[in-house]
mmCIF file of C-alpha atoms in Angstrom:
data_model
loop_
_atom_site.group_PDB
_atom_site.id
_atom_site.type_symbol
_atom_site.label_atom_id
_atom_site.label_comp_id
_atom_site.label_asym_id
_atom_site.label_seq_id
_atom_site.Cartn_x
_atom_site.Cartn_y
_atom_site.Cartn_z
ATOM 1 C CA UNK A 1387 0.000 0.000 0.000
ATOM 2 C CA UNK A 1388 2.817 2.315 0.618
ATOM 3 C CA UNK A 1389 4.281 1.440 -2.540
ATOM 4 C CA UNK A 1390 1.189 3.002 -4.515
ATOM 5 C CA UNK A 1391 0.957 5.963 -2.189
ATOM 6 C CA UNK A 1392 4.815 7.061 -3.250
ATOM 7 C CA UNK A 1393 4.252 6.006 -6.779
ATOM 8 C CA UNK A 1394 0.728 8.019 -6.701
ATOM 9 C CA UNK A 1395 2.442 11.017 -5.221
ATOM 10 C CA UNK A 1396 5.377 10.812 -7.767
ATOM 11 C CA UNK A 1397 2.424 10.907 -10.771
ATOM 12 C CA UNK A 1398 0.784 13.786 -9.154
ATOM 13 C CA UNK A 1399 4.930 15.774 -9.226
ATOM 14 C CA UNK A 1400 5.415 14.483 -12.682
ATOM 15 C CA UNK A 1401 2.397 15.972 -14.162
ATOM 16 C CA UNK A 1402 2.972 19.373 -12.722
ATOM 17 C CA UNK A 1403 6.403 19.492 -13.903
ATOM 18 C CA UNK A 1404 5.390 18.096 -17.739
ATOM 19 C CA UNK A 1405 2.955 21.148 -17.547
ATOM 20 C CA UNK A 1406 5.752 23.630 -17.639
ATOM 21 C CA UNK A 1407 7.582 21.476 -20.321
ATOM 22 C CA UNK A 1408 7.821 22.835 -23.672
ATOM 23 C CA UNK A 1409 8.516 20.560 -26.625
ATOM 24 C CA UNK A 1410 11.434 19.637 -27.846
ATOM 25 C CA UNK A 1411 13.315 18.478 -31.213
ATOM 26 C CA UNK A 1412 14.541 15.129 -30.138
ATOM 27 C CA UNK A 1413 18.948 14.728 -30.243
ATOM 28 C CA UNK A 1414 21.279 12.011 -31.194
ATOM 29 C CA UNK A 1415 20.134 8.485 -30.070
ATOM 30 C CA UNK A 1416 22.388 6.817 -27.408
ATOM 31 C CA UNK A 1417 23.125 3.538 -26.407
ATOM 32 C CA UNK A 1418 22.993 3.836 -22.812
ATOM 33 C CA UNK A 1419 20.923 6.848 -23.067
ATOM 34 C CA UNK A 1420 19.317 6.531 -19.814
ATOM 35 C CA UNK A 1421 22.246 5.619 -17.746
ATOM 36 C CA UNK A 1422 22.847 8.807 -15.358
ATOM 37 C CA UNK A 1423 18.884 9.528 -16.324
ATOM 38 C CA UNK A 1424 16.436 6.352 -15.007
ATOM 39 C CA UNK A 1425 19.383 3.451 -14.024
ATOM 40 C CA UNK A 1426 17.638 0.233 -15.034
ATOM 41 C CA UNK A 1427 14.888 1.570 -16.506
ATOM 42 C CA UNK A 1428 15.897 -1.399 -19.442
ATOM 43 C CA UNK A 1429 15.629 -4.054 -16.812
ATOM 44 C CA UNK A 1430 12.283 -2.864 -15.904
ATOM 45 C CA UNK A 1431 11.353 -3.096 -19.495
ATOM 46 C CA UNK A 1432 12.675 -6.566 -19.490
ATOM 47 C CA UNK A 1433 11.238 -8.171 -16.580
ATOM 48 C CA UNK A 1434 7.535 -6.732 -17.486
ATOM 49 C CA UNK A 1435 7.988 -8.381 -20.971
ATOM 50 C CA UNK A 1436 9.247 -11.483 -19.996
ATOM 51 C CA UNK A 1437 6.506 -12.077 -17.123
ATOM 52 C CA UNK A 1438 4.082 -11.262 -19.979
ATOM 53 C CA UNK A 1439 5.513 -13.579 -22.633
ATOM 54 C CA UNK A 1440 6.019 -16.450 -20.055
ATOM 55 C CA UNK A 1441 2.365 -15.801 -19.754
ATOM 56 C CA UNK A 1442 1.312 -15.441 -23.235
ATOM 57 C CA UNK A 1443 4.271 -15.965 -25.741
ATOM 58 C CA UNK A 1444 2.072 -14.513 -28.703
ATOM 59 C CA UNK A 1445 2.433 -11.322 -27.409
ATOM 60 C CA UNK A 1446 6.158 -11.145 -28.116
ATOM 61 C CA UNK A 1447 5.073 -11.018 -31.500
ATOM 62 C CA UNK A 1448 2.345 -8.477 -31.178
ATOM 63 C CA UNK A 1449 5.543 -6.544 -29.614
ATOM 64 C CA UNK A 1450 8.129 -7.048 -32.641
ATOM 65 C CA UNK A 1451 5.460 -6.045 -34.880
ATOM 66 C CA UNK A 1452 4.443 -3.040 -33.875
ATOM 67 C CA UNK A 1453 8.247 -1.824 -33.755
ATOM 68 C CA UNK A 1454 7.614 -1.695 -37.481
ATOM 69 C CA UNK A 1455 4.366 -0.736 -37.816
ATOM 70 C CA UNK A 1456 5.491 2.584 -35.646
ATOM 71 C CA UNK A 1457 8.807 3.259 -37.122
ATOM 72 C CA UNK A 1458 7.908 2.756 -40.419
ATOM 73 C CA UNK A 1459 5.383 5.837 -40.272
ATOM 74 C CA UNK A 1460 6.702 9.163 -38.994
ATOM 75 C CA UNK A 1461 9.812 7.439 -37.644
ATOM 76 C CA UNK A 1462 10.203 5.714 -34.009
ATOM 77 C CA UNK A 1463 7.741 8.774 -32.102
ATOM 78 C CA UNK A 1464 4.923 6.118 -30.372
ATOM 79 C CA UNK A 1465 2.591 7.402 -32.967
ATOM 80 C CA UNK A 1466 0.926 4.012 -33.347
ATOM 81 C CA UNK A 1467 0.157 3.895 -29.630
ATOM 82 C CA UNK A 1468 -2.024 6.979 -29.443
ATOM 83 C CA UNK A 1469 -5.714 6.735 -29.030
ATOM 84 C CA UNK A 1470 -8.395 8.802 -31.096
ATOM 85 C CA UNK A 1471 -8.582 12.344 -29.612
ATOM 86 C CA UNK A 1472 -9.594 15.541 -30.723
ATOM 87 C CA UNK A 1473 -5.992 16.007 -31.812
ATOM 88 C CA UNK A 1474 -5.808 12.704 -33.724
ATOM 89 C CA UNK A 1475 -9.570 11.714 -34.807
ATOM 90 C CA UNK A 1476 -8.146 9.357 -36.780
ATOM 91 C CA UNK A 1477 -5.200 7.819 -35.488
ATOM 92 C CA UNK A 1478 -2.340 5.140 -37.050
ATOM 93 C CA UNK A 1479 -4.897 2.301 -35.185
ATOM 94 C CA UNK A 1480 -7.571 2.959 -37.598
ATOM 95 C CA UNK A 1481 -6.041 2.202 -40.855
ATOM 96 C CA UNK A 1482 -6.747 -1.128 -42.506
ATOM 97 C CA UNK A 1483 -3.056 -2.325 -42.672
ATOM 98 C CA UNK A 1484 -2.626 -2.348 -38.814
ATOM 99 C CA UNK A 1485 -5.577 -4.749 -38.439
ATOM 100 C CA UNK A 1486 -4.758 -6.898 -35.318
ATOM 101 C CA UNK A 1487 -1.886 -4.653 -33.741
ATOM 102 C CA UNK A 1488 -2.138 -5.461 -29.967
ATOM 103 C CA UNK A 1489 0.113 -5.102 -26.814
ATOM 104 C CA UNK A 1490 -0.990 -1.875 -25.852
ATOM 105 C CA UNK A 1491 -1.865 -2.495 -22.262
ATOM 106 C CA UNK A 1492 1.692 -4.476 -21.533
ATOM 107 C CA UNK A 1493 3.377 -1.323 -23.342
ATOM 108 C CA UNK A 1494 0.895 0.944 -21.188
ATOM 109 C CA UNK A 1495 1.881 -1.164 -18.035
ATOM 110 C CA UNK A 1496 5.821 -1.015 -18.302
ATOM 111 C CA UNK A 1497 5.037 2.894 -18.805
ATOM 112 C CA UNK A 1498 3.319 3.403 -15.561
ATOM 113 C CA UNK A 1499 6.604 1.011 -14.036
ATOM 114 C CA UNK A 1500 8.606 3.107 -15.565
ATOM 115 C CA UNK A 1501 6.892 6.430 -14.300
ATOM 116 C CA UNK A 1502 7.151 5.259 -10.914
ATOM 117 C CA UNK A 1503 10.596 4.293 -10.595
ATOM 118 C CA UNK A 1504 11.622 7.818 -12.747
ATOM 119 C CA UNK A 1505 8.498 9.686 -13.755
ATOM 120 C CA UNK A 1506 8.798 12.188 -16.897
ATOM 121 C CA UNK A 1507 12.528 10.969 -18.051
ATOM 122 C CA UNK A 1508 12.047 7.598 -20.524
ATOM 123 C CA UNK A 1509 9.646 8.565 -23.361
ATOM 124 C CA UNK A 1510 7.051 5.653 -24.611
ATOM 125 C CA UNK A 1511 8.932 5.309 -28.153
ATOM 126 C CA UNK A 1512 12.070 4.390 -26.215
ATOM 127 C CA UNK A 1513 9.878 1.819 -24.128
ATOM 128 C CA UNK A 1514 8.546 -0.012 -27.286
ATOM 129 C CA UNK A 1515 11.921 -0.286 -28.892
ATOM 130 C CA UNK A 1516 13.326 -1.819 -26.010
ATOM 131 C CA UNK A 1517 9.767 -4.277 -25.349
ATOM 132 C CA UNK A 1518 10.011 -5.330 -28.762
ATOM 133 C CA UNK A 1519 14.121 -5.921 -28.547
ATOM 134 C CA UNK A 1520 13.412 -8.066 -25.719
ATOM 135 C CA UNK A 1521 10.730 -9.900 -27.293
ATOM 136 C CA UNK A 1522 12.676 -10.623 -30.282
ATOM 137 C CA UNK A 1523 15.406 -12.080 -28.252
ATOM 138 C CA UNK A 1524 13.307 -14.012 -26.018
ATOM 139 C CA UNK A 1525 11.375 -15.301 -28.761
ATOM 140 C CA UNK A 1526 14.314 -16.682 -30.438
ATOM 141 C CA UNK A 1527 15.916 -18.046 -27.527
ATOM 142 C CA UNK A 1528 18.616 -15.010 -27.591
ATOM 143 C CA UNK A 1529 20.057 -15.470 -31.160
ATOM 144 C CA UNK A 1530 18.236 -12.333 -31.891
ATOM 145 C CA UNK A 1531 19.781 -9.220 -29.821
ATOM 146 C CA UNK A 1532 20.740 -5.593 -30.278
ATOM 147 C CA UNK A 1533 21.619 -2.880 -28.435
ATOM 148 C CA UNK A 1534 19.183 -0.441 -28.251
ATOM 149 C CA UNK A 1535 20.258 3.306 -28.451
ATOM 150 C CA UNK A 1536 17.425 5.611 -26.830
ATOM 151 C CA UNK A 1537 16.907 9.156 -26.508
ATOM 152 C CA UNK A 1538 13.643 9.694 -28.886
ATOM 153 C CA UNK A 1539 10.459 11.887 -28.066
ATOM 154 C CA UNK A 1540 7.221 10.842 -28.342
ATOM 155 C CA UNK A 1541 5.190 12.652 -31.173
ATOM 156 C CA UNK A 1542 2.297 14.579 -31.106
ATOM 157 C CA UNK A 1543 0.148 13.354 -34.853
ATOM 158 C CA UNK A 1544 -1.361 10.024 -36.011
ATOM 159 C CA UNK A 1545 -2.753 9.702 -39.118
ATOM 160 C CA UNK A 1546 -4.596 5.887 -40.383
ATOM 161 C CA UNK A 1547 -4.294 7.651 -43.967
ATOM 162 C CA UNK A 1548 -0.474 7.930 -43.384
ATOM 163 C CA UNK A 1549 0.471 4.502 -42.120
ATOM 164 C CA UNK A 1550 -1.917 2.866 -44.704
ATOM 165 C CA UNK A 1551 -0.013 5.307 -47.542
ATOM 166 C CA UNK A 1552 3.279 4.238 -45.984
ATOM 167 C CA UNK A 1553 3.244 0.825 -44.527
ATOM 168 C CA UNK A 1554 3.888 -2.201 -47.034
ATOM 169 C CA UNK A 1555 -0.191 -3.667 -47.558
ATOM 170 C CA UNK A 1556 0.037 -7.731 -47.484
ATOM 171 C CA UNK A 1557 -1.358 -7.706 -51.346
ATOM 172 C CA UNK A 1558 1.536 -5.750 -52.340
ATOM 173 C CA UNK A 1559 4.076 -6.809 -55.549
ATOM 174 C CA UNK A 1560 7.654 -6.953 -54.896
ATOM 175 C CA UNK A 1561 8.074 -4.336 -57.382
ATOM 176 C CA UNK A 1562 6.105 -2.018 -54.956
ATOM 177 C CA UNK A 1563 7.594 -3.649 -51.946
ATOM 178 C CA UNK A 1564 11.370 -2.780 -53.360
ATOM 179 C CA UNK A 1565 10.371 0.707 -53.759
ATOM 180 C CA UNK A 1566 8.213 0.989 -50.569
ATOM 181 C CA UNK A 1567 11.711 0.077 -48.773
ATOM 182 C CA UNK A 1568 13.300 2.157 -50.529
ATOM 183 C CA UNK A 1569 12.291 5.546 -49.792
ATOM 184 C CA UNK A 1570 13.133 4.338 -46.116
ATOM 185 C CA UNK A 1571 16.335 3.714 -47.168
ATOM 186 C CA UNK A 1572 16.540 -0.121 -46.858
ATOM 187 C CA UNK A 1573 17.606 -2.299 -49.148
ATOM 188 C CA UNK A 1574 16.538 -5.066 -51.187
ATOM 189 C CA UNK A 1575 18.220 -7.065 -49.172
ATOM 190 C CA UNK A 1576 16.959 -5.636 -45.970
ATOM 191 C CA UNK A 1577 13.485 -6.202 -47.330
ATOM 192 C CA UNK A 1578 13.888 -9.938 -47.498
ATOM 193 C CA UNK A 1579 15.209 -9.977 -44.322
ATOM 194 C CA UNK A 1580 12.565 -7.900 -42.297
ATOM 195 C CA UNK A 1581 9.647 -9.892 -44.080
ATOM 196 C CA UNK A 1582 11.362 -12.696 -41.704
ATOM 197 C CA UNK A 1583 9.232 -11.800 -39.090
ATOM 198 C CA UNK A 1584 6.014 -13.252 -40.336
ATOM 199 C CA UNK A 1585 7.983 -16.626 -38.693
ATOM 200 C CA UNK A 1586 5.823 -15.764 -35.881
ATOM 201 C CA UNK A 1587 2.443 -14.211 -35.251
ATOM 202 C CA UNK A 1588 -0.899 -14.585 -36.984
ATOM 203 C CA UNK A 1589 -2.455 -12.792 -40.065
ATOM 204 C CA UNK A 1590 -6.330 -12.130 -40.136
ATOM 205 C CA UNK A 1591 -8.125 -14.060 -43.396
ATOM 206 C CA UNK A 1592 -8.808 -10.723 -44.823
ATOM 207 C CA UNK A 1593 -5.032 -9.720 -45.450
ATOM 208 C CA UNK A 1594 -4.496 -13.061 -47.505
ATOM 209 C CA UNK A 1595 -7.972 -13.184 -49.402
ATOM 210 C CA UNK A 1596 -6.423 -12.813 -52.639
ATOM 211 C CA UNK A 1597 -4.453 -16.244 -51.788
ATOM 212 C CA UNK A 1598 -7.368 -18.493 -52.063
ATOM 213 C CA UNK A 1599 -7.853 -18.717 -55.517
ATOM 214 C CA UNK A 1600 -3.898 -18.125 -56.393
ATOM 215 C CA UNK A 1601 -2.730 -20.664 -58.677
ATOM 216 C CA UNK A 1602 -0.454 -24.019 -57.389
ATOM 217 C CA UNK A 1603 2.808 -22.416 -58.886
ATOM 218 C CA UNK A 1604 2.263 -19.401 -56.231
ATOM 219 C CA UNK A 1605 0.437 -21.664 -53.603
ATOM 220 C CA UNK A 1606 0.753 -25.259 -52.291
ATOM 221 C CA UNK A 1607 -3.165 -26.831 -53.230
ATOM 222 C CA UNK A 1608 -2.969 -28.088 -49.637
ATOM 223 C CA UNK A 1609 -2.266 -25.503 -48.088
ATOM 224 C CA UNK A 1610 -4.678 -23.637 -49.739
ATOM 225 C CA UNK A 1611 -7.636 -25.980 -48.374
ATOM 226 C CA UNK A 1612 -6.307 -25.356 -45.015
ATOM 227 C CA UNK A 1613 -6.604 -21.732 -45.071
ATOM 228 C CA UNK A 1614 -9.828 -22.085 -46.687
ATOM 229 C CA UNK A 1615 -11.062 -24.332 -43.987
ATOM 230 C CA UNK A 1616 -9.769 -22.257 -41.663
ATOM 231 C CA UNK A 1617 -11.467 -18.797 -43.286
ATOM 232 C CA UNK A 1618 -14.775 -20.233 -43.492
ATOM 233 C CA UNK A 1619 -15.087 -20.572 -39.529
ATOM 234 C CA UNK A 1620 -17.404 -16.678 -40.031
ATOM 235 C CA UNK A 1621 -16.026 -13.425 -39.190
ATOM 236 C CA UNK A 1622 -12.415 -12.749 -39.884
ATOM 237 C CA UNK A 1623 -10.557 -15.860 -37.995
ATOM 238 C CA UNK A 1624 -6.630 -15.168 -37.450
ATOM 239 C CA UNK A 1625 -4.497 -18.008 -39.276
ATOM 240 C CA UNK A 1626 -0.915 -18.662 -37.556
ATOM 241 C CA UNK A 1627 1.705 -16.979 -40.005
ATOM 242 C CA UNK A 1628 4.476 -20.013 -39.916
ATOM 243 C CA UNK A 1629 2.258 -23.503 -40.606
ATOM 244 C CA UNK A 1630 5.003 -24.820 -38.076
ATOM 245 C CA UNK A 1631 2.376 -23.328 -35.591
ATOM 246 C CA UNK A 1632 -0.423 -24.639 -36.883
ATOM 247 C CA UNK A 1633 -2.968 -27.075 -35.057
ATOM 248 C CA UNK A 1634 -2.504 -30.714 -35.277
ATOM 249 C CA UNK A 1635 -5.355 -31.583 -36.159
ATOM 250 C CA UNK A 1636 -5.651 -29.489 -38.731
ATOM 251 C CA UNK A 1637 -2.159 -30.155 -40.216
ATOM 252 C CA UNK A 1638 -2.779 -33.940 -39.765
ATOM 253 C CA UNK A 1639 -5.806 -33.634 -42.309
ATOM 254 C CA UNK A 1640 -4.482 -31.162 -44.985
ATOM 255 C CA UNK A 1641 -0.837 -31.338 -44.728
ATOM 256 C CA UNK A 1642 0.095 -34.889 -43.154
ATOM 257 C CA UNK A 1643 3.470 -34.623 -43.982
ATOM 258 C CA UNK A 1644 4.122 -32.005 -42.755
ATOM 259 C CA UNK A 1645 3.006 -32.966 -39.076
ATOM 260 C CA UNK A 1646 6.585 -34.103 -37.993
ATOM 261 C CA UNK A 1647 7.686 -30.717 -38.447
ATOM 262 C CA UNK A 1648 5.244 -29.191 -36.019
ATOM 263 C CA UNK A 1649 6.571 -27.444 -32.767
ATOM 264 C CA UNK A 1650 5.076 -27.364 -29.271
ATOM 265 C CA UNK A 1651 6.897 -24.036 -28.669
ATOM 266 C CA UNK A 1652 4.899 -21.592 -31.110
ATOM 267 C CA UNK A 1653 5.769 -18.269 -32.271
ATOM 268 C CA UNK A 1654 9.897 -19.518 -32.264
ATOM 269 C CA UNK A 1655 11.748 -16.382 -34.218
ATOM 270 C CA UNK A 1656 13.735 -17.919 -36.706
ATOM 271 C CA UNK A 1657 14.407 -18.322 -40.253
ATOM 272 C CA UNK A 1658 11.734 -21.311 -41.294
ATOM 273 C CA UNK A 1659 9.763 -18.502 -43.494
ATOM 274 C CA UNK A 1660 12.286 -18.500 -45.797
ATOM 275 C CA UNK A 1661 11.749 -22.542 -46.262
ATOM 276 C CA UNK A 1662 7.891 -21.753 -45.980
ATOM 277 C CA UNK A 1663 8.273 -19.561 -48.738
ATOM 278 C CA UNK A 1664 9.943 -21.599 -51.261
ATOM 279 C CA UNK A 1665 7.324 -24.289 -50.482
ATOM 280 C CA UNK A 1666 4.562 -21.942 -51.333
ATOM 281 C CA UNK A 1667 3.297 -22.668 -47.930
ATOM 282 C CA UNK A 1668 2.888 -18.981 -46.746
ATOM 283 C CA UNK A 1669 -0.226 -16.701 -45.728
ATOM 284 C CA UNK A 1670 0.395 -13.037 -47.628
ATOM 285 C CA UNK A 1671 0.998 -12.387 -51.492
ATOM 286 C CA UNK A 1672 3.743 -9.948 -49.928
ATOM 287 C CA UNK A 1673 5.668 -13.039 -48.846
ATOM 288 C CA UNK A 1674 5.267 -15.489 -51.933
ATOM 289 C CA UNK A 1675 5.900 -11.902 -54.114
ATOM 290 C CA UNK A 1676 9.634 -12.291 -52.671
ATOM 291 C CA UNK A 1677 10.688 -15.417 -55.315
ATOM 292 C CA UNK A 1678 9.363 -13.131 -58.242
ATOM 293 C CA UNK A 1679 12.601 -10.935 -58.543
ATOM 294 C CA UNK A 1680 15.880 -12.365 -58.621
ATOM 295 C CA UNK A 1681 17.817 -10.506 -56.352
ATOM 296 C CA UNK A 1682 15.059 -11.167 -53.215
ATOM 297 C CA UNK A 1683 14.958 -14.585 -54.415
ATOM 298 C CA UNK A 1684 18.386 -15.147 -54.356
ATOM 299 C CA UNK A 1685 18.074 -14.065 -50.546
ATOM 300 C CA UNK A 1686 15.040 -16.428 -50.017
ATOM 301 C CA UNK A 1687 17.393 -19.108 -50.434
ATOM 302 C CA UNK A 1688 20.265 -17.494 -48.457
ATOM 303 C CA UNK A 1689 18.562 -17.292 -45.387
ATOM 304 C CA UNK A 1690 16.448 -20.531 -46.111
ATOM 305 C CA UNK A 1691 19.964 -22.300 -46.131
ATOM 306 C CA UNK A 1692 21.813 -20.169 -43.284
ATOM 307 C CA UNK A 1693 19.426 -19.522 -39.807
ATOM 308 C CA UNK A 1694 22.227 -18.175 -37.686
ATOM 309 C CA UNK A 1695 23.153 -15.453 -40.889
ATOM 310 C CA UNK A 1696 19.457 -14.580 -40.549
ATOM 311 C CA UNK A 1697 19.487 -14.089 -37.136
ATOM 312 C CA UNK A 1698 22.515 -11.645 -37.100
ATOM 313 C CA UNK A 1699 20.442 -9.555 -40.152
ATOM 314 C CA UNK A 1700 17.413 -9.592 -38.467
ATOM 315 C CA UNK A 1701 19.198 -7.771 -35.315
ATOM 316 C CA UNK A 1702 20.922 -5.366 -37.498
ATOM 317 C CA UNK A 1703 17.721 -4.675 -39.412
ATOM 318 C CA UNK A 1704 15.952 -4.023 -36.525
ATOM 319 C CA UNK A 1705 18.546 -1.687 -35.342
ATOM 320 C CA UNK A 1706 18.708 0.358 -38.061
ATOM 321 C CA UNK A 1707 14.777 0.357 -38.108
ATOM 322 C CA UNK A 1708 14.461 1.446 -34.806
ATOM 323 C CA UNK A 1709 16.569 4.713 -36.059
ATOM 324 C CA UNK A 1710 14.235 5.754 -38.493
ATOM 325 C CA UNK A 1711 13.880 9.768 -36.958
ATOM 326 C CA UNK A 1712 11.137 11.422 -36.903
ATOM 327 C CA UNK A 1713 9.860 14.172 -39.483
ATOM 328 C CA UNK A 1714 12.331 17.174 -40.172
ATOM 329 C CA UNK A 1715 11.746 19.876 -37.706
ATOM 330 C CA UNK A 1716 9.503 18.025 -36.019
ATOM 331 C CA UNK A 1717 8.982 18.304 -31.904
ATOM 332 C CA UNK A 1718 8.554 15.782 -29.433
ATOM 333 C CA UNK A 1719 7.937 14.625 -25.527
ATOM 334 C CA UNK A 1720 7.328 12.532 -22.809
ATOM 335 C CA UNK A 1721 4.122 11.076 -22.166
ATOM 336 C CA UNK A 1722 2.978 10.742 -19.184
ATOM 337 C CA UNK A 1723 0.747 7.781 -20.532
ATOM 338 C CA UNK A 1724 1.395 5.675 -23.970
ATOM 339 C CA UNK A 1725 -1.840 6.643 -25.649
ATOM 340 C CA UNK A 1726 -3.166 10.179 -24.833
ATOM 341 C CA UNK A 1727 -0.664 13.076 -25.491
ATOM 342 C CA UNK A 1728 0.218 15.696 -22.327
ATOM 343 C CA UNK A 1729 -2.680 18.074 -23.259
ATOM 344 C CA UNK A 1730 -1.207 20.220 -20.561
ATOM 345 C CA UNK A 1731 1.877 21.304 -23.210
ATOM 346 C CA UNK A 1732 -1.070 22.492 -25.528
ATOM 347 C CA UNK A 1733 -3.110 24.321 -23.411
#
């Protein structure tokens, strides 16, 4: 009980000191930002995501993903995480190509950990970087690992028109893939190598729609059924992304042979999409669109035959990911909570 009294009083100090904050352009990212600022404010990070992946291991994917889905869109500013307001009536959550993004209330819960141990210092951005580091190594049993440099500001605008204008749609070519990447500055290459990710997670049947009446050259017949059977449950079911994941019972009657192959750990981060891929076993046109250029095939294949290579790549994309800045000239701060902006800096 005393606990929550000084972490109540130390919410009430924080939000009259953010009221006199003005904001800021954000500086040079740091690894070790936070050292002299909030000491083990990444342990804190890490011990909330663990307990929650111990407790529900598909979250660790909810956690990688929406690393991208923020960074991608106005850089790394916790954009994605903010609620409709009268700011933002229409916020990154809305648009059609974030469908299923979750993890909001484990992100919201390390914040108010983190506001109690050192209230108005570690900005929400930084907090999802380092969630969805963790998760990635976790889920890969450590082969996956960065270190994180922090020091960003949490933005003030979220758009649904801009992340579904900016954030690769799962019916996408690779010719509009390559070029989607691009104007990020990532590289074929790098493409290939993010699209990893769908190892874990789940997709919902409307992202992959298209896929049911692809031909077999782009689809394995087999497969097809399953996700059929699966998609006609009514609604919008989700469908595991790796088939590695997949129910038994449902692998044992449309893809026997592959039942051997099943795990008992899902949602493992590793490089099995790539071998998923070239076996026309996958969920999204995005990910079968990767063997129809040469130069992302020829990487299909690379990281089919090489996991550990992957892993390393898959570190260092994330990394340089989790740089993308924020608009030029653009202003930033610390929220006091993940989702609502400090309305006191407006006022």
């Amino acid at each position: 009980m005393r606990a929550v009294f000084l972490c109540a009083l130390v919410a009430v100090q924080a939000a009259v000191l953010l009221a006199a904050v003005s904001p800021v352009e954000a500086g040079e990212l740091e690894v070790g930002y936070y050292a002299n600022k909030c000491k083990d404010v990444e342990k804190i990070v890490k011990w909330h995501v663990v307990k929650a992946l111990k407790a529900r291991r598909r979250t660790g994917a909810a956690l990688v993903r929406l690393l991208f889905h923020d960074c991608f869109v106005r850089g790394c500013d916790g954009s994605v995480l903010l609620d409709k307001s009268g700011e933002n009536p229409h916020p990154e959550k809305e648009a059609p190509v974030n469908i299923g993004l979750a993890a909001f209330d484990l992100l919201e819960e390390i914040k108010a950990a983190v506001e109690c141990w050192c209230p108005g210092v570690v900005s929400c951005s930084d907090i999802l970087i380092f969630a969805a580091r963790d998760a990635a190594s976790y889920l890969s049993n450590g082969n996956v690992h960065f270190e994180a440099p922090a020091g960003r500001l949490d933005g003030f605008v979220s758009k649904a028109e801009e992340a579904q204008a900016e954030l690769p749609d799962s019916t996408d070519d690779v010719e509009k893939l390559l070029a989607n990447f691009a104007k990020k500055n990532f590289a074929n290459e790098e493409l290939v190598i993010l699209t990893g990710a769908h190892s874990i997670g789940q997709g919902h049947c409307s992202s992959f729609t298209g896929r049911l009446t692809e031909p077999p050259t782009q689809i394995d017949p087999k497969y097809r059924n399953l996700l059929n059977f699966k998609c006609a449950q009514g609604g919008n079911p989700t469908v595991d992304n790796n088939v590695r994941d997949e129910d038994r019972d449902v692998a044992a009657e449309f893809l026997p042979e592959f039942v051997s192959q099943l795990r008992e750990t899902h949602d493992f981060l590793d490089h099995t999409f790539y071998n998923n891929t070239l076996d026309n076993i996958v969920n999204f046109h995005f990910d079968a669109a990767l063997l129809n250029q040469n130069e992302t095939l020829f990487h299909v294949h690379e990281y089919a035959d090489n996991g550990t290579l992957w892993d390393e790549d898959f570190a260092d994309a994330l990394l340089k990911l989790s740089k993308l800045p924020m608009p030029a000239g653009s202003k930033g701060e610390i929220r006091k909570k993940c989702n609502i902006i400090n309305y006191s800096l407006h006022t």
